[in-house]
Amino acid sequence: MSIILENDRLSLTIEPAAGGKISSLRNQRTGREWLWQNPHIAIEAKPYGTSYVEQLDSGGWDEIFPSVGPCQPDGWTIPDHGDLVSLPWAVISVTADRVEMSVDTRFADCRFSRVLHLDGNTLRAAYRLQNKSAEKVPYLWCAHPLIAIEPGMQIVLPEGVSMRLDGGVNVPTVEPFSWPALPGLTNIDMIPDVNAPDFKPFAAKMFTAAGAVAAVALRTADGAESLRLNWDRKDAPFLGLWLNCRAWSGCGSAPYFNLGVEPATAPFDLLTDALAAGSGRWLGAGAVREWEMTMCIE
């Protein structure tokens, strides 16, 4: 059963049985739905280990832990997009504008908890990760909200931020570049018109340099509305962006048009890559980590 939180500014819908997914974030005053929703994949519970890109990429906002891509670091087996997306979450408490939920992971004995609270025009997310086992556990985390983009929408980051391209479709292989000038493409801070006669589909996964930013905003084409994410650099030193302009689909449908905005602990999708580069994290036996993030609609 879905949980709906509301106040006079925001409406939030959460799906506890379907990996704790936030399926909708809507501005009550304008009616704008900010989260992309995949018309080809239904939101529903699936068996643990189900391919995310084939059957679980229904849109909305997922929490990714302990890896985006499937891998086996140090003998641990991690499924596609991690442990949380195909596990049912337990609802601890719920009020009109606040919900607390948790889920016990399977790849290791950890508990991931999240409190969502609507505070005026701001969604506050508070996280807690507990290692219940007697051995240290490797991980990366990223928030995984998929944004419903439109031509002319602007991605607002400081000009000149160093970025690293981490794969994509129809994009060049380049050394680190300065935002927003990805070589071979027009400036990618402005969402292109995918219906323009000269448009060429592309998709790009990018990460900022460590500690480069602690906020990112999306501004509508008319400038009348924006969404802004804020976090602490020590909790999430990197920002990942997945800009998919009609170039990729994992479920066999027509390619998607969406944007992933992902504060992250590491600049990689594979935990094995993060550990090899020294940016993966370890949670000690019995240890707890807590962090926060906010999403504001203005």
Coordinates of C-alpha atoms in Angstrom, one line a residue:
M1 CA 0.0 0.0 0.0
S2 CA 1.3 3.5 -0.9
I3 CA 2.0 6.1 1.7
I4 CA 1.1 9.7 0.9
L5 CA 2.6 12.7 2.8
E6 CA 1.1 16.1 2.1
N7 CA 1.2 19.7 3.2
D8 CA 0.1 22.9 1.4
R9 CA 3.3 22.9 -0.7
L10 CA 4.3 19.4 -1.4
S11 CA 2.8 15.9 -2.0
L12 CA 5.0 12.8 -1.7
T13 CA 4.1 9.2 -2.5
I14 CA 6.2 6.3 -1.2
E15 CA 6.0 2.6 -2.0
P16 CA 7.2 0.5 1.0
A17 CA 6.7 -2.9 -0.7
A18 CA 8.5 -1.8 -3.9
G19 CA 11.9 -1.1 -2.4
G20 CA 10.8 2.0 -0.5
K21 CA 10.6 3.9 -3.8
I22 CA 9.4 7.5 -3.8
S23 CA 7.1 7.3 -6.8
S24 CA 5.9 10.9 -6.8
L25 CA 7.0 14.4 -5.7
R26 CA 4.5 17.0 -6.7
N27 CA 4.3 20.8 -6.2
Q28 CA 0.9 21.4 -4.7
R29 CA 0.7 25.0 -6.0
T30 CA 1.6 24.4 -9.6
G31 CA 0.7 20.7 -10.0
R32 CA 4.1 19.9 -11.5
E33 CA 5.3 16.3 -11.0
W34 CA 9.1 16.5 -10.6
L35 CA 9.9 12.8 -10.7
W36 CA 10.0 10.9 -14.0
Q37 CA 7.7 7.9 -14.2
N38 CA 8.4 5.1 -16.7
P39 CA 5.2 4.2 -18.7
H40 CA 6.8 0.9 -19.7
I41 CA 7.5 -0.6 -16.2
A42 CA 4.9 -0.9 -13.4
I43 CA 5.8 -0.1 -9.8
E44 CA 5.5 -3.4 -8.0
A45 CA 7.4 -5.8 -5.7
K46 CA 9.8 -8.1 -7.4
P47 CA 12.0 -11.0 -6.2
Y48 CA 15.3 -10.1 -4.6
G49 CA 18.0 -9.8 -7.3
T50 CA 15.7 -8.9 -10.1
S51 CA 17.4 -6.9 -12.9
Y52 CA 16.8 -3.3 -12.1
V53 CA 17.2 -1.9 -15.6
E54 CA 14.9 -4.6 -17.1
Q55 CA 12.1 -4.7 -14.5
L56 CA 12.5 -2.2 -11.7
D57 CA 13.5 1.0 -13.4
S58 CA 9.9 2.4 -13.1
G59 CA 11.1 5.9 -12.3
G60 CA 10.8 7.9 -9.1
W61 CA 13.5 8.0 -6.4
D62 CA 15.3 4.9 -5.2
E63 CA 18.1 4.5 -2.6
I64 CA 21.2 2.7 -3.9
F65 CA 23.3 0.7 -1.5
P66 CA 25.9 -0.9 -1.6
S67 CA 26.6 -0.6 -5.4
V68 CA 24.9 0.7 -8.5
G69 CA 26.2 -2.0 -10.8
P70 CA 26.1 -5.7 -9.9
C71 CA 29.5 -6.9 -8.6
Q72 CA 31.3 -9.2 -6.2
P73 CA 33.8 -7.2 -4.1
D74 CA 35.9 -9.3 -1.7
G75 CA 33.4 -12.2 -2.1
W76 CA 30.3 -10.2 -1.4
T77 CA 27.5 -10.7 -4.0
I78 CA 25.6 -7.5 -4.9
P79 CA 22.7 -7.5 -7.4
D80 CA 21.9 -4.9 -10.0
H81 CA 21.4 -1.4 -8.3
G82 CA 22.0 -2.9 -4.9
D83 CA 20.2 -4.5 -2.1
L84 CA 17.4 -2.0 -1.3
V85 CA 15.5 -1.7 -4.6
S86 CA 13.8 -5.2 -4.5
L87 CA 13.3 -5.6 -0.8
P88 CA 10.2 -4.6 1.1
W89 CA 10.7 -1.9 3.6
A90 CA 9.2 -1.8 7.1
V91 CA 7.1 1.2 8.1
I92 CA 8.1 2.3 11.6
S93 CA 5.9 5.3 12.0
V94 CA 3.8 7.6 9.8
T95 CA 2.0 10.9 10.2
A96 CA 0.5 13.4 7.8
D97 CA 3.9 14.8 6.9
R98 CA 6.5 12.3 8.2
V99 CA 7.4 8.7 7.6
E100 CA 10.1 6.5 9.1
M101 CA 11.1 3.3 7.3
S102 CA 13.8 0.7 7.4
V103 CA 15.1 -2.4 5.6
D104 CA 17.5 -5.2 6.5
T105 CA 19.9 -5.9 3.7
R106 CA 20.7 -9.4 2.4
F107 CA 24.2 -9.1 1.0
A108 CA 25.4 -8.4 4.5
D109 CA 23.8 -8.0 7.9
C110 CA 23.0 -4.2 7.8
R111 CA 20.0 -2.1 8.5
F112 CA 19.3 1.0 6.3
S113 CA 16.8 3.5 7.7
R114 CA 15.3 6.7 6.2
V115 CA 13.1 9.4 7.7
L116 CA 11.2 11.6 5.2
H117 CA 9.7 14.8 6.5
L118 CA 7.8 17.6 4.6
D119 CA 8.8 20.9 6.0
G120 CA 7.0 23.7 4.0
N121 CA 8.5 23.5 0.5
T122 CA 11.3 21.3 1.6
L123 CA 11.6 17.5 1.7
R124 CA 14.1 16.5 4.4
A125 CA 15.6 13.0 4.2
A126 CA 17.6 11.7 7.2
Y127 CA 19.5 8.4 6.8
R128 CA 21.0 5.9 9.2
L129 CA 23.1 2.9 8.3
Q130 CA 23.9 0.2 10.9
N131 CA 26.2 -2.7 10.5
K132 CA 24.8 -5.4 12.7
S133 CA 27.5 -8.0 11.9
A134 CA 30.8 -8.8 13.5
E135 CA 32.8 -7.9 10.3
K136 CA 33.3 -4.7 8.3
V137 CA 31.2 -4.2 5.3
P138 CA 32.1 -2.4 2.0
Y139 CA 29.6 0.0 0.4
L140 CA 28.8 3.0 -1.6
W141 CA 25.6 5.0 -1.4
C142 CA 23.8 7.3 -3.8
A143 CA 20.4 8.9 -3.9
H144 CA 18.7 8.0 -7.2
P145 CA 15.9 10.5 -8.0
L146 CA 15.0 10.5 -11.7
I147 CA 13.8 13.9 -12.8
A148 CA 11.1 14.5 -15.4
I149 CA 13.0 16.9 -17.7
E150 CA 11.7 19.0 -20.5
P151 CA 13.4 21.1 -23.3
G152 CA 14.9 24.3 -22.0
M153 CA 15.2 23.1 -18.4
Q154 CA 18.5 24.1 -16.9
I155 CA 20.9 22.1 -14.7
V156 CA 22.4 24.7 -12.4
L157 CA 26.0 24.0 -11.3
P158 CA 28.9 26.4 -10.9
E159 CA 30.5 27.0 -14.3
G160 CA 33.9 25.3 -14.6
V161 CA 33.3 22.5 -12.1
S162 CA 35.6 19.6 -13.1
M163 CA 33.6 16.6 -14.4
R164 CA 34.6 13.0 -15.4
L165 CA 32.6 11.2 -18.0
D166 CA 31.9 7.6 -16.8
G167 CA 30.3 6.2 -19.9
G168 CA 27.2 6.8 -22.1
V169 CA 25.8 6.5 -25.6
N170 CA 26.9 8.7 -28.5
V171 CA 29.3 10.7 -26.4
P172 CA 33.0 11.1 -26.9
T173 CA 35.7 9.5 -24.8
V174 CA 37.2 12.5 -23.1
E175 CA 39.5 13.3 -20.2
P176 CA 37.9 15.3 -17.4
F177 CA 36.1 18.3 -18.7
S178 CA 34.8 21.6 -17.3
W179 CA 31.1 22.0 -16.8
P180 CA 29.0 22.5 -18.9
A181 CA 31.1 22.1 -22.0
L182 CA 31.3 18.4 -22.8
P183 CA 33.4 18.1 -26.0
G184 CA 31.5 17.1 -29.1
L185 CA 28.1 18.3 -27.7
T186 CA 26.5 21.6 -27.0
N187 CA 26.6 22.8 -23.5
I188 CA 24.8 20.2 -21.5
D189 CA 23.5 22.4 -18.7
M190 CA 20.5 23.2 -21.0
I191 CA 18.2 20.3 -21.7
P192 CA 17.9 19.9 -25.5
D193 CA 14.7 19.7 -27.6
V194 CA 14.6 16.1 -28.5
N195 CA 12.0 16.9 -31.3
A196 CA 14.2 19.4 -33.1
P197 CA 15.1 18.3 -36.6
D198 CA 18.9 18.4 -35.9
F199 CA 18.8 16.7 -32.5
K200 CA 21.1 13.7 -32.1
P201 CA 20.2 11.3 -29.2
F202 CA 22.9 10.9 -26.5
A203 CA 23.2 9.7 -22.9
A204 CA 26.0 10.5 -20.5
K205 CA 27.0 9.5 -17.0
M206 CA 29.2 12.1 -15.2
F207 CA 30.7 12.7 -11.8
T208 CA 32.0 15.9 -10.3
A209 CA 35.4 16.0 -8.7
A210 CA 35.5 15.2 -4.9
G211 CA 34.0 18.0 -2.8
A212 CA 33.3 20.2 -5.8
V213 CA 29.7 20.9 -5.0
A214 CA 27.2 20.4 -2.2
A215 CA 24.1 21.5 -4.1
V216 CA 22.5 21.2 -7.6
A217 CA 19.3 22.8 -9.0
L218 CA 17.0 22.2 -11.9
R219 CA 15.2 25.2 -13.2
T220 CA 12.2 25.1 -15.5
A221 CA 12.4 26.5 -19.0
D222 CA 10.2 29.5 -18.1
G223 CA 12.3 30.1 -14.9
A224 CA 9.1 30.0 -12.7
E225 CA 10.0 26.9 -10.7
S226 CA 13.0 25.1 -9.5
L227 CA 14.1 22.0 -7.5
R228 CA 17.2 22.2 -5.4
L229 CA 19.1 19.4 -3.7
N230 CA 21.5 20.1 -0.8
W231 CA 23.8 17.8 1.1
D232 CA 27.0 17.8 3.1
R233 CA 30.3 17.2 1.2
K234 CA 31.7 14.9 3.9
D235 CA 28.6 12.6 3.5
A236 CA 28.5 12.7 -0.3
P237 CA 31.7 14.1 -1.8
F238 CA 30.5 13.5 -5.4
L239 CA 27.5 14.3 -7.6
G240 CA 26.6 11.9 -10.3
L241 CA 24.4 13.0 -13.3
W242 CA 22.8 10.6 -15.7
L243 CA 21.5 12.6 -18.6
N244 CA 19.5 10.4 -21.0
C245 CA 18.3 12.2 -24.1
R246 CA 16.4 9.5 -26.0
A247 CA 19.5 7.3 -26.3
W248 CA 19.1 4.4 -23.8
S249 CA 16.4 2.0 -22.4
G250 CA 17.1 -1.1 -20.3
C251 CA 13.7 -2.7 -20.8
G252 CA 13.5 -2.9 -24.6
S253 CA 11.2 0.1 -24.9
A254 CA 11.8 3.3 -26.8
P255 CA 14.8 5.1 -25.2
Y256 CA 14.0 7.3 -22.2
F257 CA 14.2 11.1 -21.7
N258 CA 15.2 11.7 -18.1
L259 CA 17.8 12.9 -15.7
G260 CA 19.3 11.1 -12.7
V261 CA 20.6 13.5 -10.0
E262 CA 22.7 11.5 -7.6
P263 CA 24.7 12.8 -4.6
A264 CA 27.1 9.9 -4.0
T265 CA 29.9 8.6 -1.7
A266 CA 32.0 7.5 -4.7
P267 CA 32.4 8.6 -8.4
F268 CA 31.7 5.1 -9.7
D269 CA 28.7 2.9 -10.4
L270 CA 30.6 -0.3 -9.4
L271 CA 31.7 -0.8 -5.8
T272 CA 34.6 -2.8 -7.0
D273 CA 35.9 0.2 -9.0
A274 CA 35.3 2.5 -6.0
L275 CA 37.3 0.2 -3.7
A276 CA 40.1 -0.1 -6.2
A277 CA 40.3 3.7 -6.5
G278 CA 40.2 4.3 -2.7
S279 CA 36.8 6.0 -2.7
G280 CA 34.8 3.0 -1.5
R281 CA 33.7 3.0 2.1
W282 CA 33.8 0.4 4.8
L283 CA 31.4 0.3 7.8
G284 CA 33.0 -1.3 10.8
A285 CA 31.5 -4.1 12.8
G286 CA 28.6 -2.7 14.9
A287 CA 29.2 0.8 13.5
V288 CA 26.5 3.4 12.6
R289 CA 26.6 6.2 10.1
E290 CA 24.1 9.0 9.8
W291 CA 23.6 11.7 7.1
E292 CA 21.0 14.1 5.7
M293 CA 19.9 15.6 2.4
T294 CA 17.2 18.1 1.5
M295 CA 15.2 18.7 -1.7
C296 CA 13.5 22.1 -2.0
I297 CA 10.9 23.2 -4.6
E298 CA 10.8 26.9 -5.1

